[in-house]
Amino acid sequence: GESVGLHLPTLSVQEGDNSIINCAYSNSASDYFIWYKQESGKGPQFIIDIRSNMDKRQGQRVTVLLNKTVKHLSLQIAATQPGDSAVYFCAAPNYGQNFVFGPGTRLSVLP
Amino acid sequence: DAGVIQSPRHEVTEMGQEVTLRCKPISGHDYLFWYRQTMMRGLELLIYFNNNVPIDDSGMPEDRFSAKMPNASFSTLKIQPSEPRDSAVYFCASSLADVGNTIYFGEGSWLTVV
């Protein structure tokens, strides 16, 4: 099955700077990836997704990059704001409709 | 849309007691998932249903855990008897298979077993 890991458990950035959160996956056949944001006391919220036929997808202030060669994806947040402070998870399909989640990166935005 | 609705939001119970967590998925979604989140193990899938039928319960830790989905708009996760190591946040989530497989989560049920 799929396994997902993150490179850094925590990340601190200055307000206004760009943030980059990384994720690695194991199954080269995985064809769909999702990034979630989890604020304290809340459930994970969908941020952005990407299919394996794409290398890049942009949303509002967020960009996801997918490198299938090294099985790596990243989430970039432009002009990081205090409201971006949260734990960020990447998720990849395991089998069927099941997803496996990475351990999460806690992003702290410094004033 | 109201999103996935879970109850109770918080529960504190004594070891040995029965705990029932409830979930109302997003209307029209045909997949329902129960996840457990702990600091040590992160987000773990316990069980998921498709059209009210359990598809995979391999993540259910023990026979003390059971889940049902009597209809498309309601599911329960039951722990009987509860133990302190069951303390965690339990998330219900739902998805619609033909719109990119995105899973939408509820706000979670925070369970503490003392």
PDB file of C-alpha atoms in Angstrom:
ATOM      1  CA  GLY A   1       0.000   0.000   0.000  1.00  0.00           C
ATOM      2  CA  GLU A   2       0.851   3.640  -0.087  1.00  0.00           C
ATOM      3  CA  SER A   3       2.835   5.408   2.589  1.00  0.00           C
ATOM      4  CA  VAL A   4       3.245   9.145   2.892  1.00  0.00           C
ATOM      5  CA  GLY A   5       5.833  11.114   4.808  1.00  0.00           C
ATOM      6  CA  LEU A   6       6.831  14.683   5.330  1.00  0.00           C
ATOM      7  CA  HIS A   7      10.287  16.142   5.515  1.00  0.00           C
ATOM      8  CA  LEU A   8       9.780  18.519   8.421  1.00  0.00           C
ATOM      9  CA  PRO A   9       7.387  18.191  11.356  1.00  0.00           C
ATOM     10  CA  THR A  10       7.506  21.929  12.031  1.00  0.00           C
ATOM     11  CA  LEU A  11       8.117  25.041   9.977  1.00  0.00           C
ATOM     12  CA  SER A  12       8.344  28.640  11.124  1.00  0.00           C
ATOM     13  CA  VAL A  13       8.158  31.519   8.674  1.00  0.00           C
ATOM     14  CA  GLN A  14       7.926  35.272   8.913  1.00  0.00           C
ATOM     15  CA  GLU A  15       4.619  36.842   8.051  1.00  0.00           C
ATOM     16  CA  GLY A  16       4.714  37.873   4.421  1.00  0.00           C
ATOM     17  CA  ASP A  17       7.303  35.293   3.400  1.00  0.00           C
ATOM     18  CA  ASN A  18       6.546  32.272   1.250  1.00  0.00           C
ATOM     19  CA  SER A  19       6.165  28.846   2.859  1.00  0.00           C
ATOM     20  CA  ILE A  20       7.080  25.527   1.305  1.00  0.00           C
ATOM     21  CA  ILE A  21       5.846  22.288   2.828  1.00  0.00           C
ATOM     22  CA  ASN A  22       7.112  19.026   1.413  1.00  0.00           C
ATOM     23  CA  CYS A  23       5.722  15.527   1.183  1.00  0.00           C
ATOM     24  CA  ALA A  24       7.010  12.225  -0.178  1.00  0.00           C
ATOM     25  CA  TYR A  25       4.988   9.217  -1.236  1.00  0.00           C
ATOM     26  CA  SER A  26       5.935   5.647  -1.970  1.00  0.00           C
ATOM     27  CA  ASN A  27       3.586   4.308  -4.635  1.00  0.00           C
ATOM     28  CA  SER A  28       4.503   5.417  -8.138  1.00  0.00           C
ATOM     29  CA  ALA A  29       1.024   4.374  -9.307  1.00  0.00           C
ATOM     30  CA  SER A  30      -0.674   6.954  -7.095  1.00  0.00           C
ATOM     31  CA  ASP A  31      -2.593   9.282  -9.360  1.00  0.00           C
ATOM     32  CA  TYR A  32      -4.211  11.821  -7.069  1.00  0.00           C
ATOM     33  CA  PHE A  33      -2.965  13.875  -4.136  1.00  0.00           C
ATOM     34  CA  ILE A  34      -4.640  16.242  -1.732  1.00  0.00           C
ATOM     35  CA  TRP A  35      -3.372  18.859   0.680  1.00  0.00           C
ATOM     36  CA  TYR A  36      -5.356  19.507   3.845  1.00  0.00           C
ATOM     37  CA  LYS A  37      -5.086  22.234   6.460  1.00  0.00           C
ATOM     38  CA  GLN A  38      -6.025  21.499  10.052  1.00  0.00           C
ATOM     39  CA  GLU A  39      -6.454  24.365  12.470  1.00  0.00           C
ATOM     40  CA  SER A  40      -6.418  23.790  16.182  1.00  0.00           C
ATOM     41  CA  GLY A  41      -9.602  22.120  17.368  1.00  0.00           C
ATOM     42  CA  LYS A  42     -10.977  21.583  13.887  1.00  0.00           C
ATOM     43  CA  GLY A  43     -11.138  18.898  11.262  1.00  0.00           C
ATOM     44  CA  PRO A  44      -8.851  18.801   8.219  1.00  0.00           C
ATOM     45  CA  GLN A  45      -9.982  21.159   5.483  1.00  0.00           C
ATOM     46  CA  PHE A  46      -9.377  20.602   1.788  1.00  0.00           C
ATOM     47  CA  ILE A  47      -6.938  23.121   0.325  1.00  0.00           C
ATOM     48  CA  ILE A  48      -5.961  21.921  -3.116  1.00  0.00           C
ATOM     49  CA  ASP A  49      -5.535  18.732  -5.074  1.00  0.00           C
ATOM     50  CA  ILE A  50      -3.531  17.579  -8.063  1.00  0.00           C
ATOM     51  CA  ARG A  51      -3.727  14.654 -10.441  1.00  0.00           C
ATOM     52  CA  SER A  52      -0.693  12.795 -11.678  1.00  0.00           C
ATOM     53  CA  ASN A  53      -1.114  14.105 -15.230  1.00  0.00           C
ATOM     54  CA  MET A  54      -0.183  17.556 -13.944  1.00  0.00           C
ATOM     55  CA  ASP A  55       3.072  18.944 -12.562  1.00  0.00           C
ATOM     56  CA  LYS A  56       1.652  22.088 -11.046  1.00  0.00           C
ATOM     57  CA  ARG A  57      -1.653  23.449  -9.919  1.00  0.00           C
ATOM     58  CA  GLN A  58      -2.390  26.877  -8.532  1.00  0.00           C
ATOM     59  CA  GLY A  59      -5.081  28.121  -6.226  1.00  0.00           C
ATOM     60  CA  GLN A  60      -5.539  31.294  -4.279  1.00  0.00           C
ATOM     61  CA  ARG A  61      -2.093  31.968  -2.752  1.00  0.00           C
ATOM     62  CA  VAL A  62      -1.311  28.243  -2.863  1.00  0.00           C
ATOM     63  CA  THR A  63       0.530  26.170  -5.431  1.00  0.00           C
ATOM     64  CA  VAL A  64       1.092  22.437  -5.421  1.00  0.00           C
ATOM     65  CA  LEU A  65       4.018  20.957  -7.323  1.00  0.00           C
ATOM     66  CA  LEU A  66       4.253  17.287  -8.167  1.00  0.00           C
ATOM     67  CA  ASN A  67       7.478  15.548  -9.126  1.00  0.00           C
ATOM     68  CA  LYS A  68       6.589  12.022 -10.123  1.00  0.00           C
ATOM     69  CA  THR A  69      10.188  11.085 -10.860  1.00  0.00           C
ATOM     70  CA  VAL A  70      11.198  11.365  -7.221  1.00  0.00           C
ATOM     71  CA  LYS A  71       7.685  10.855  -5.833  1.00  0.00           C
ATOM     72  CA  HIS A  72       7.577  14.189  -4.124  1.00  0.00           C
ATOM     73  CA  LEU A  73       5.025  16.934  -3.834  1.00  0.00           C
ATOM     74  CA  SER A  74       5.116  20.317  -2.208  1.00  0.00           C
ATOM     75  CA  LEU A  75       2.677  22.948  -1.101  1.00  0.00           C
ATOM     76  CA  GLN A  76       3.732  26.546  -1.528  1.00  0.00           C
ATOM     77  CA  ILE A  77       1.905  29.313   0.293  1.00  0.00           C
ATOM     78  CA  ALA A  78       2.582  32.813  -0.962  1.00  0.00           C
ATOM     79  CA  ALA A  79       2.739  35.784   1.386  1.00  0.00           C
ATOM     80  CA  THR A  80       2.098  33.678   4.476  1.00  0.00           C
ATOM     81  CA  GLN A  81      -0.393  35.187   6.899  1.00  0.00           C
ATOM     82  CA  PRO A  82      -1.115  34.502  10.586  1.00  0.00           C
ATOM     83  CA  GLY A  83      -4.292  32.694   9.531  1.00  0.00           C
ATOM     84  CA  ASP A  84      -2.150  30.163   7.705  1.00  0.00           C
ATOM     85  CA  SER A  85      -0.837  28.814  11.014  1.00  0.00           C
ATOM     86  CA  ALA A  86      -2.022  25.216  11.135  1.00  0.00           C
ATOM     87  CA  VAL A  87      -0.951  21.643  10.534  1.00  0.00           C
ATOM     88  CA  TYR A  88      -0.738  20.715   6.867  1.00  0.00           C
ATOM     89  CA  PHE A  89      -1.222  17.146   5.635  1.00  0.00           C
ATOM     90  CA  CYS A  90      -0.690  15.606   2.275  1.00  0.00           C
ATOM     91  CA  ALA A  91      -2.809  12.590   1.373  1.00  0.00           C
ATOM     92  CA  ALA A  92      -2.480   9.948  -1.305  1.00  0.00           C
ATOM     93  CA  PRO A  93      -4.821   7.127  -2.317  1.00  0.00           C
ATOM     94  CA  ASN A  94      -4.091   3.805  -0.694  1.00  0.00           C
ATOM     95  CA  TYR A  95      -6.610   1.602  -2.380  1.00  0.00           C
ATOM     96  CA  GLY A  96     -10.156   2.100  -3.504  1.00  0.00           C
ATOM     97  CA  GLN A  97     -11.519   5.270  -1.977  1.00  0.00           C
ATOM     98  CA  ASN A  98      -9.166   5.092   0.993  1.00  0.00           C
ATOM     99  CA  PHE A  99      -6.493   7.739   1.534  1.00  0.00           C
ATOM    100  CA  VAL A 100      -3.352   7.585   3.627  1.00  0.00           C
ATOM    101  CA  PHE A 101      -2.246  10.764   5.332  1.00  0.00           C
ATOM    102  CA  GLY A 102       1.222  11.997   6.101  1.00  0.00           C
ATOM    103  CA  PRO A 103       2.196  12.871   9.677  1.00  0.00           C
ATOM    104  CA  GLY A 104       1.672  16.577   9.079  1.00  0.00           C
ATOM    105  CA  THR A 105       3.809  19.729   9.209  1.00  0.00           C
ATOM    106  CA  ARG A 106       2.960  22.358  11.791  1.00  0.00           C
ATOM    107  CA  LEU A 107       3.348  25.799  10.233  1.00  0.00           C
ATOM    108  CA  SER A 108       3.917  28.710  12.597  1.00  0.00           C
ATOM    109  CA  VAL A 109       3.762  32.242  11.245  1.00  0.00           C
ATOM    110  CA  LEU A 110       5.967  34.695  13.123  1.00  0.00           C
ATOM    111  CA  PRO A 111       4.950  38.371  13.360  1.00  0.00           C
TER     112      PRO A 111
ATOM    113  CA  ASP B   1     -24.246  22.797   2.590  1.00  0.00           C
ATOM    114  CA  ALA B   2     -23.817  22.111   6.311  1.00  0.00           C
ATOM    115  CA  GLY B   3     -20.844  19.829   5.820  1.00  0.00           C
ATOM    116  CA  VAL B   4     -20.194  16.644   7.766  1.00  0.00           C
ATOM    117  CA  ILE B   5     -21.826  16.868  11.184  1.00  0.00           C
ATOM    118  CA  GLN B   6     -20.508  14.955  14.158  1.00  0.00           C
ATOM    119  CA  SER B   7     -21.743  14.577  17.715  1.00  0.00           C
ATOM    120  CA  PRO B   8     -20.811  14.824  20.444  1.00  0.00           C
ATOM    121  CA  ARG B   9     -17.989  17.309  19.946  1.00  0.00           C
ATOM    122  CA  HIS B  10     -16.472  16.432  23.294  1.00  0.00           C
ATOM    123  CA  GLU B  11     -16.983  13.437  25.546  1.00  0.00           C
ATOM    124  CA  VAL B  12     -15.352  12.430  28.775  1.00  0.00           C
ATOM    125  CA  THR B  13     -16.229   8.980  30.011  1.00  0.00           C
ATOM    126  CA  GLU B  14     -15.015   6.443  32.502  1.00  0.00           C
ATOM    127  CA  MET B  15     -13.165   3.322  31.515  1.00  0.00           C
ATOM    128  CA  GLY B  16     -15.559   0.491  30.816  1.00  0.00           C
ATOM    129  CA  GLN B  17     -18.401   2.682  29.648  1.00  0.00           C
ATOM    130  CA  GLU B  18     -19.933   2.495  26.205  1.00  0.00           C
ATOM    131  CA  VAL B  19     -19.253   5.375  23.858  1.00  0.00           C
ATOM    132  CA  THR B  20     -21.306   6.140  20.769  1.00  0.00           C
ATOM    133  CA  LEU B  21     -20.149   8.700  18.235  1.00  0.00           C
ATOM    134  CA  ARG B  22     -22.505   9.902  15.549  1.00  0.00           C
ATOM    135  CA  CYS B  23     -22.081  11.263  12.054  1.00  0.00           C
ATOM    136  CA  LYS B  24     -24.232  12.807   9.364  1.00  0.00           C
ATOM    137  CA  PRO B  25     -22.376  12.892   6.037  1.00  0.00           C
ATOM    138  CA  ILE B  26     -22.782  15.514   3.354  1.00  0.00           C
ATOM    139  CA  SER B  27     -26.057  14.937   1.552  1.00  0.00           C
ATOM    140  CA  GLY B  28     -25.581  12.929  -1.620  1.00  0.00           C
ATOM    141  CA  HIS B  29     -22.152  11.583  -0.729  1.00  0.00           C
ATOM    142  CA  ASP B  30     -21.851   7.844  -1.161  1.00  0.00           C
ATOM    143  CA  TYR B  31     -18.674   7.191   0.828  1.00  0.00           C
ATOM    144  CA  LEU B  32     -18.331   7.581   4.579  1.00  0.00           C
ATOM    145  CA  PHE B  33     -15.113   7.231   6.544  1.00  0.00           C
ATOM    146  CA  TRP B  34     -14.236   7.026  10.212  1.00  0.00           C
ATOM    147  CA  TYR B  35     -10.710   8.183  11.119  1.00  0.00           C
ATOM    148  CA  ARG B  36      -8.930   8.385  14.435  1.00  0.00           C
ATOM    149  CA  GLN B  37      -6.257  10.982  15.162  1.00  0.00           C
ATOM    150  CA  THR B  38      -3.654  10.769  17.901  1.00  0.00           C
ATOM    151  CA  MET B  39      -0.337  12.474  18.429  1.00  0.00           C
ATOM    152  CA  MET B  40       1.526   9.201  18.166  1.00  0.00           C
ATOM    153  CA  ARG B  41      -0.149   7.691  15.113  1.00  0.00           C
ATOM    154  CA  GLY B  42      -1.582  10.652  13.229  1.00  0.00           C
ATOM    155  CA  LEU B  43      -4.698  10.123  11.134  1.00  0.00           C
ATOM    156  CA  GLU B  44      -5.673   6.475  10.825  1.00  0.00           C
ATOM    157  CA  LEU B  45      -8.553   5.062   8.837  1.00  0.00           C
ATOM    158  CA  LEU B  46     -10.757   2.830  10.970  1.00  0.00           C
ATOM    159  CA  ILE B  47     -13.493   1.847   8.524  1.00  0.00           C
ATOM    160  CA  TYR B  48     -15.256   3.109   5.445  1.00  0.00           C
ATOM    161  CA  PHE B  49     -18.635   2.526   3.844  1.00  0.00           C
ATOM    162  CA  ASN B  50     -19.886   2.785   0.287  1.00  0.00           C
ATOM    163  CA  ASN B  51     -23.632   3.153  -0.178  1.00  0.00           C
ATOM    164  CA  ASN B  52     -24.094   2.203   3.481  1.00  0.00           C
ATOM    165  CA  VAL B  53     -22.139  -1.049   3.114  1.00  0.00           C
ATOM    166  CA  PRO B  54     -18.879  -1.515   5.061  1.00  0.00           C
ATOM    167  CA  ILE B  55     -16.070  -1.953   2.548  1.00  0.00           C
ATOM    168  CA  ASP B  56     -12.963  -2.121   4.681  1.00  0.00           C
ATOM    169  CA  ASP B  57     -12.845  -2.412   8.461  1.00  0.00           C
ATOM    170  CA  SER B  58      -9.251  -3.588   8.697  1.00  0.00           C
ATOM    171  CA  GLY B  59      -8.351  -0.458  10.616  1.00  0.00           C
ATOM    172  CA  MET B  60     -10.765  -1.143  13.452  1.00  0.00           C
ATOM    173  CA  PRO B  61      -8.404  -1.831  16.335  1.00  0.00           C
ATOM    174  CA  GLU B  62     -10.332  -4.421  18.276  1.00  0.00           C
ATOM    175  CA  ASP B  63     -13.667  -6.113  18.671  1.00  0.00           C
ATOM    176  CA  ARG B  64     -14.527  -3.378  21.132  1.00  0.00           C
ATOM    177  CA  PHE B  65     -15.019  -1.093  18.141  1.00  0.00           C
ATOM    178  CA  SER B  66     -18.015  -1.358  15.850  1.00  0.00           C
ATOM    179  CA  ALA B  67     -19.528   0.899  13.205  1.00  0.00           C
ATOM    180  CA  LYS B  68     -22.873   0.957  11.489  1.00  0.00           C
ATOM    181  CA  MET B  69     -24.501   2.913   8.731  1.00  0.00           C
ATOM    182  CA  PRO B  70     -28.234   2.194   8.805  1.00  0.00           C
ATOM    183  CA  ASN B  71     -28.999   4.736   6.093  1.00  0.00           C
ATOM    184  CA  ALA B  72     -27.313   7.203   3.778  1.00  0.00           C
ATOM    185  CA  SER B  73     -27.519  10.078   6.234  1.00  0.00           C
ATOM    186  CA  PHE B  74     -26.348   8.512   9.485  1.00  0.00           C
ATOM    187  CA  SER B  75     -23.497   6.466  10.893  1.00  0.00           C
ATOM    188  CA  THR B  76     -22.318   5.489  14.355  1.00  0.00           C
ATOM    189  CA  LEU B  77     -19.009   4.404  15.791  1.00  0.00           C
ATOM    190  CA  LYS B  78     -19.331   2.531  19.049  1.00  0.00           C
ATOM    191  CA  ILE B  79     -16.678   1.585  21.576  1.00  0.00           C
ATOM    192  CA  GLN B  80     -17.692  -0.941  24.203  1.00  0.00           C
ATOM    193  CA  PRO B  81     -16.081  -1.156  26.684  1.00  0.00           C
ATOM    194  CA  SER B  82     -13.973   1.971  26.395  1.00  0.00           C
ATOM    195  CA  GLU B  83     -10.364   2.112  27.597  1.00  0.00           C
ATOM    196  CA  PRO B  84      -8.027   5.048  28.309  1.00  0.00           C
ATOM    197  CA  ARG B  85      -5.978   4.226  25.195  1.00  0.00           C
ATOM    198  CA  ASP B  86      -9.066   4.962  23.098  1.00  0.00           C
ATOM    199  CA  SER B  87      -8.695   8.648  23.971  1.00  0.00           C
ATOM    200  CA  ALA B  88      -8.322  10.440  20.650  1.00  0.00           C
ATOM    201  CA  VAL B  89     -10.129  12.633  18.182  1.00  0.00           C
ATOM    202  CA  TYR B  90     -12.482  10.669  15.963  1.00  0.00           C
ATOM    203  CA  PHE B  91     -13.286  12.155  12.596  1.00  0.00           C
ATOM    204  CA  CYS B  92     -16.061  11.253  10.255  1.00  0.00           C
ATOM    205  CA  ALA B  93     -15.610  12.165   6.596  1.00  0.00           C
ATOM    206  CA  SER B  94     -17.544  11.714   3.389  1.00  0.00           C
ATOM    207  CA  SER B  95     -16.920  11.869  -0.318  1.00  0.00           C
ATOM    208  CA  LEU B  96     -18.656  11.537  -3.636  1.00  0.00           C
ATOM    209  CA  ALA B  97     -16.790   9.095  -5.793  1.00  0.00           C
ATOM    210  CA  ASP B  98     -17.168  10.830  -9.087  1.00  0.00           C
ATOM    211  CA  VAL B  99     -15.924  14.327  -8.194  1.00  0.00           C
ATOM    212  CA  GLY B 100     -12.219  13.818  -7.733  1.00  0.00           C
ATOM    213  CA  ASN B 101     -12.387  11.677  -4.646  1.00  0.00           C
ATOM    214  CA  THR B 102     -11.892  14.598  -2.263  1.00  0.00           C
ATOM    215  CA  ILE B 103     -12.756  13.619   1.291  1.00  0.00           C
ATOM    216  CA  TYR B 104     -14.517  16.201   3.443  1.00  0.00           C
ATOM    217  CA  PHE B 105     -14.089  15.986   7.192  1.00  0.00           C
ATOM    218  CA  GLY B 106     -16.311  16.851  10.112  1.00  0.00           C
ATOM    219  CA  GLU B 107     -15.045  18.816  13.089  1.00  0.00           C
ATOM    220  CA  GLY B 108     -14.335  15.664  15.084  1.00  0.00           C
ATOM    221  CA  SER B 109     -15.419  14.102  18.339  1.00  0.00           C
ATOM    222  CA  TRP B 110     -12.849  14.596  21.095  1.00  0.00           C
ATOM    223  CA  LEU B 111     -12.964  11.534  23.335  1.00  0.00           C
ATOM    224  CA  THR B 112     -11.280  11.251  26.708  1.00  0.00           C
ATOM    225  CA  VAL B 113     -11.531   7.985  28.627  1.00  0.00           C
ATOM    226  CA  VAL B 114     -10.451   8.252  32.253  1.00  0.00           C
TER     227      VAL B 114
END
